[in-house]
Amino acid sequence: MRMTDMLRLHYAPDNASLCVRLALEEAGLDYEAVLVDRRRKIHKSPDFLAMNPNGLIPVLETPDGPMFETGAILLWLTDRSAGLLPTPAEPGRAHALQWLIWLSNTLHPAARMLFYPDQYSDGDPEASRVVTRRRITAQLDLLERVRNADWLDTDAASAQGCYLAPLLRWFALYGGSTAWFDLRRWPRLHGFAGRMEQRDSACRAAIAEGLGLTPFSAPQPCQPPEGSAI
């Protein structure tokens, strides 16, 4: 059996599974998308917890068994498909890896703190969000100016791009007031988002999850054909 015969992505619209869907589409791998109904809390069910004990989306079922953690899934996929990350023998591998892990360990956790402040603080949720917005702004300022993130400036696919584009979308839509976030403040990131959403992979993902025509550069609320983003 081919590896791709066994790939099943457990997803919810406009959730972290979008990063994995983009990578699967970029890699041209066959996969089945399995809706996780968040309104019915299926991600907290015994069957789902058997695949991901954290009760979080996504899960990717693979020949090696079910996988969780977005960064780990993306790295696993890059080892099995060409083009999403430089190989160990290619230049740029170290910088590509560090940014993939930075997205997983730094920017994505900050996003979760913005979206779910009550899970990280017993204080006023909006006060917590104010601090988190400053943290995210500083992180995006850093990404805007760094020199060793050339994946931001090309038309080529990358695992880092598959991770970053949804995060930029979510900052514009979720986490209380969105007045604080305008992607045009960061011209480099805005240009990246515009290029990313023109890729065939992103267009297919946008149709599948109801993300609209400009899902990353000027996002609108998700209108999924099935399931719920909430």
Coordinates of N, CA and C in Angstrom, one line a residue, residues 62-188:
T62 N -1.3 8.3 9.6 CA -0.3 7.9 8.7 C 0.1 6.4 8.9
P63 N 0.9 5.9 8.0 CA 1.4 4.5 8.1 C 2.1 4.3 9.4
D64 N 2.7 5.4 10.0 CA 3.4 5.3 11.3 C 2.4 5.4 12.5
G65 N 1.1 5.5 12.2 CA 0.2 5.8 13.3 C -0.3 7.2 13.3
P66 N -1.3 7.6 14.1 CA -1.8 8.9 14.1 C -0.7 9.9 14.7
M67 N -0.6 11.1 14.1 CA 0.3 12.1 14.5 C -0.5 13.4 15.0
F68 N 0.0 14.0 16.0 CA -0.5 15.3 16.4 C 0.7 16.3 16.5
E69 N 0.4 17.6 16.8 CA 1.3 18.7 16.8 C 1.6 19.1 15.4
T70 N 1.1 20.3 15.0 CA 1.2 20.9 13.7 C 2.6 20.9 13.1
G71 N 3.6 21.3 13.9 CA 5.0 21.4 13.5 C 5.5 20.0 13.2
A72 N 5.2 19.1 14.1 CA 5.7 17.7 13.9 C 5.1 17.1 12.6
I73 N 3.8 17.3 12.4 CA 3.2 16.8 11.1 C 3.9 17.4 9.9
L74 N 4.1 18.7 9.9 CA 4.7 19.4 8.8 C 6.1 18.8 8.5
L75 N 6.9 18.6 9.6 CA 8.2 18.1 9.4 C 8.2 16.7 8.9
W76 N 7.2 15.9 9.3 CA 7.1 14.5 8.8 C 6.7 14.5 7.4
L77 N 5.9 15.4 7.0 CA 5.5 15.5 5.5 C 6.7 15.9 4.7
T78 N 7.5 16.9 5.2 CA 8.6 17.3 4.4 C 9.7 16.2 4.2
D79 N 9.7 15.3 5.0 CA 10.7 14.1 4.9 C 10.2 13.2 3.8
R80 N 8.9 13.3 3.4 CA 8.3 12.3 2.4 C 7.9 13.0 1.1
S81 N 8.2 14.3 1.0 CA 7.8 14.9 -0.3 C 8.8 16.0 -0.6
A82 N 9.2 16.2 -1.8 CA 10.2 17.2 -2.2 C 9.6 18.6 -2.2
G83 N 10.5 19.5 -1.9 CA 10.2 20.9 -2.2 C 9.7 21.8 -1.0
L84 N 9.2 21.1 0.1 CA 8.7 21.9 1.2 C 9.7 22.4 2.2
L85 N 10.9 21.7 2.1 CA 12.0 22.1 3.0 C 13.2 21.5 2.4
P86 N 14.3 22.3 2.5 CA 15.6 21.8 1.9 C 16.0 20.4 2.6
T87 N 16.6 19.6 1.8 CA 17.0 18.3 2.4 C 18.2 18.5 3.2
P88 N 18.6 17.5 4.1 CA 19.8 17.7 4.9 C 21.1 18.0 4.1
A89 N 21.1 17.6 2.9 CA 22.3 17.9 2.1 C 22.3 19.3 1.4
E90 N 21.2 20.0 1.4 CA 21.0 21.2 0.7 C 21.3 22.4 1.6
P91 N 21.9 23.5 1.0 CA 22.0 24.7 1.8 C 20.7 25.3 2.2
G92 N 20.7 26.0 3.3 CA 19.4 26.6 3.7 C 18.6 25.7 4.7
R93 N 19.0 24.5 4.8 CA 18.3 23.6 5.7 C 18.2 24.1 7.1
A94 N 19.3 24.6 7.7 CA 19.3 25.0 9.1 C 18.4 26.2 9.3
H95 N 18.5 27.2 8.4 CA 17.6 28.3 8.5 C 16.1 28.0 8.4
A96 N 15.8 27.1 7.4 CA 14.5 26.7 7.2 C 13.9 26.0 8.4
L97 N 14.7 25.1 9.0 CA 14.3 24.4 10.2 C 14.1 25.4 11.4
Q98 N 15.0 26.3 11.5 CA 14.8 27.2 12.7 C 13.5 28.0 12.6
W99 N 13.1 28.4 11.4 CA 11.9 29.2 11.2 C 10.7 28.3 11.4
L100 N 10.7 27.1 10.9 CA 9.6 26.2 11.1 C 9.4 26.0 12.6
I101 N 10.4 25.8 13.4 CA 10.3 25.5 14.8 C 9.9 26.8 15.5
W102 N 10.4 28.0 15.0 CA 10.0 29.3 15.6 C 8.5 29.5 15.5
L103 N 8.0 29.2 14.3 CA 6.5 29.3 14.1 C 5.8 28.4 15.1
S104 N 6.3 27.2 15.3 CA 5.6 26.2 16.2 C 5.7 26.6 17.6
N105 N 6.9 27.0 18.0 CA 7.2 27.2 19.4 C 7.0 28.6 19.9
T106 N 7.0 29.6 19.0 CA 6.9 31.0 19.4 C 5.6 31.7 18.9
L107 N 5.4 31.8 17.6 CA 4.3 32.5 17.1 C 3.0 31.8 17.3
H108 N 2.9 30.5 17.1 CA 1.7 29.8 17.2 C 1.2 29.8 18.7
P109 N 2.1 29.6 19.7 CA 1.6 29.7 21.1 C 1.1 31.1 21.4
A110 N 1.7 32.1 20.9 CA 1.2 33.5 21.1 C -0.2 33.6 20.6
A111 N -0.4 33.0 19.4 CA -1.8 33.1 18.8 C -2.8 32.4 19.7
R112 N -2.4 31.2 20.3 CA -3.3 30.5 21.2 C -3.6 31.4 22.4
M113 N -2.6 32.1 22.9 CA -2.8 33.0 24.1 C -3.8 34.1 23.7
L114 N -3.7 34.6 22.5 CA -4.6 35.6 22.1 C -6.1 35.1 21.9
F115 N -6.2 33.9 21.4 CA -7.5 33.4 21.1 C -8.2 32.8 22.4
Y116 N -7.4 32.2 23.3 CA -8.0 31.6 24.5 C -7.3 32.1 25.7
P117 N -7.4 33.4 26.0 CA -6.7 34.0 27.2 C -7.1 33.3 28.5
D118 N -8.3 32.8 28.6 CA -8.7 32.3 29.9 C -8.0 31.0 30.2
Q119 N -7.4 30.3 29.2 CA -6.6 29.1 29.4 C -5.2 29.4 29.9
Y120 N -4.8 30.7 29.9 CA -3.4 31.0 30.2 C -3.3 32.0 31.4
S121 N -4.5 32.6 31.8 CA -4.5 33.6 32.9 C -5.8 33.6 33.6
D122 N -5.7 33.8 34.9 CA -6.9 33.9 35.7 C -7.4 35.3 35.8
G123 N -6.7 36.2 35.2 CA -7.1 37.7 35.2 C -8.0 38.0 34.1
D124 N -8.1 39.3 33.9 CA -9.0 39.9 32.9 C -8.6 39.4 31.5
P125 N -9.5 38.7 30.7 CA -9.0 38.2 29.4 C -8.6 39.3 28.5
E126 N -9.3 40.5 28.5 CA -8.9 41.5 27.6 C -7.5 42.1 27.9
A127 N -7.3 42.2 29.2 CA -5.9 42.7 29.7 C -4.8 41.8 29.2
S128 N -5.1 40.5 29.3 CA -4.2 39.5 28.8 C -4.0 39.6 27.3
R129 N -5.0 39.9 26.6 CA -4.9 40.0 25.1 C -4.1 41.2 24.7
V130 N -4.2 42.3 25.5 CA -3.4 43.5 25.2 C -1.9 43.2 25.3
V131 N -1.5 42.4 26.3 CA -0.1 42.1 26.4 C 0.3 41.1 25.3
T132 N -0.6 40.2 24.9 CA -0.3 39.2 23.9 C -0.2 39.9 22.5
R133 N -1.0 40.9 22.3 CA -1.0 41.6 21.0 C 0.4 42.3 20.9
R134 N 0.9 42.9 22.0 CA 2.2 43.5 21.9 C 3.3 42.5 21.6
R135 N 3.1 41.3 22.2 CA 4.1 40.2 21.9 C 4.1 39.8 20.4
I136 N 2.9 39.6 19.9 CA 2.7 39.2 18.5 C 3.3 40.3 17.6
T137 N 3.0 41.6 17.9 CA 3.4 42.7 17.0 C 5.0 42.7 17.0
A138 N 5.6 42.4 18.1 CA 7.1 42.4 18.2 C 7.6 41.2 17.4
Q139 N 6.9 40.1 17.5 CA 7.4 38.9 16.7 C 7.2 39.1 15.2
L140 N 6.2 39.8 14.8 CA 6.0 40.0 13.3 C 7.0 41.1 12.9
D141 N 7.3 42.1 13.7 CA 8.3 43.1 13.4 C 9.6 42.4 13.1
L142 N 10.0 41.4 14.0 CA 11.2 40.7 13.8 C 11.2 39.9 12.5
L143 N 10.1 39.2 12.2 CA 10.0 38.4 11.0 C 10.1 39.3 9.7
E144 N 9.5 40.5 9.8 CA 9.6 41.5 8.7 C 11.0 41.9 8.3
R145 N 11.9 42.0 9.3 CA 13.2 42.6 9.0 C 14.3 41.6 8.9
V146 N 14.1 40.3 9.3 CA 15.2 39.4 9.3 C 15.7 39.1 7.9
R147 N 17.0 38.7 7.8 CA 17.6 38.5 6.5 C 17.6 37.0 6.1
N148 N 17.5 36.1 7.0 CA 17.7 34.7 6.7 C 16.4 34.0 6.6
A149 N 15.3 34.7 6.2 CA 14.0 34.1 5.9 C 13.6 34.3 4.5
D150 N 14.4 33.9 3.5 CA 14.2 34.2 2.1 C 12.9 33.5 1.6
W151 N 12.4 32.5 2.4 CA 11.2 31.8 2.0 C 10.0 32.8 2.0
L152 N 10.1 33.9 2.6 CA 9.1 35.0 2.6 C 9.0 35.7 1.3
D153 N 10.1 35.7 0.5 CA 10.3 36.6 -0.6 C 10.2 35.9 -2.0
T154 N 9.9 34.6 -2.0 CA 9.9 33.9 -3.2 C 8.5 33.3 -3.5
D155 N 8.3 32.8 -4.7 CA 7.0 32.2 -5.1 C 7.1 30.7 -4.8
A156 N 8.2 30.2 -4.3 CA 8.3 28.7 -4.0 C 7.5 28.3 -2.8
A157 N 7.0 27.1 -2.8 CA 6.3 26.5 -1.7 C 7.3 26.2 -0.5
S158 N 6.8 26.3 0.7 CA 7.6 25.9 1.9 C 6.7 25.5 3.0
A159 N 7.3 24.6 3.9 CA 6.5 24.3 5.1 C 6.3 25.5 5.9
Q160 N 7.3 26.4 6.0 CA 7.1 27.6 6.8 C 6.0 28.4 6.3
G161 N 5.9 28.5 5.0 CA 4.8 29.3 4.4 C 3.4 28.7 4.7
C162 N 3.4 27.4 4.7 CA 2.1 26.7 5.0 C 1.7 27.0 6.4
Y163 N 2.7 27.2 7.3 CA 2.4 27.5 8.7 C 2.0 28.9 8.9
L164 N 2.8 29.8 8.3 CA 2.6 31.2 8.6 C 1.4 31.8 8.0
A165 N 1.0 31.5 6.8 CA -0.1 32.1 6.2 C -1.4 32.0 7.0
P166 N -1.8 30.8 7.5 CA -3.0 30.8 8.4 C -2.9 31.6 9.6
L167 N -1.7 31.7 10.2 CA -1.5 32.5 11.4 C -1.8 34.0 11.1
L168 N -1.3 34.4 10.0 CA -1.6 35.8 9.6 C -3.1 36.0 9.4
R169 N -3.8 35.1 8.8 CA -5.2 35.1 8.7 C -5.9 35.2 10.0
W170 N -5.5 34.4 10.9 CA -6.3 34.3 12.2 C -6.1 35.6 13.0
F171 N -4.9 36.2 13.0 CA -4.6 37.4 13.7 C -5.6 38.5 13.2
A172 N -6.0 38.5 12.0 CA -6.9 39.5 11.4 C -8.4 39.2 11.8
L173 N -8.7 38.0 12.2 CA -10.1 37.6 12.4 C -10.5 37.3 13.8
Y174 N -9.6 36.7 14.6 CA -10.0 36.1 15.8 C -9.3 36.7 17.0
G175 N -9.8 36.5 18.2 CA -9.1 36.9 19.4 C -9.6 38.3 19.9
G176 N -10.9 38.5 20.0 CA -11.4 39.7 20.5 C -11.4 40.8 19.4
S177 N -11.1 42.0 19.7 CA -11.0 43.1 18.8 C -10.0 42.8 17.7
T178 N -10.3 43.1 16.5 CA -9.3 43.0 15.4 C -8.8 44.3 14.9
A179 N -9.2 45.4 15.6 CA -8.7 46.7 15.1 C -7.2 46.9 15.3
W180 N -6.6 46.1 16.1 CA -5.1 46.2 16.4 C -4.3 45.7 15.2
F181 N -4.9 44.9 14.4 CA -4.1 44.2 13.4 C -4.4 44.6 12.0
D182 N -3.3 45.1 11.3 CA -3.4 45.5 9.9 C -2.2 44.9 9.2
L183 N -2.3 43.9 8.4 CA -1.1 43.3 7.8 C -0.3 44.2 6.9
R184 N -0.9 45.3 6.4 CA -0.2 46.2 5.6 C 0.9 47.0 6.4
R185 N 0.8 46.9 7.7 CA 1.9 47.4 8.5 C 3.2 46.7 8.2
W186 N 3.2 45.5 7.7 CA 4.4 44.7 7.4 C 4.4 44.4 5.9
P187 N 4.9 45.3 5.1 CA 4.8 45.1 3.6 C 5.4 43.7 3.2
R188 N 6.5 43.3 3.8 CA 7.1 42.0 3.4 C 6.1 40.9 3.6

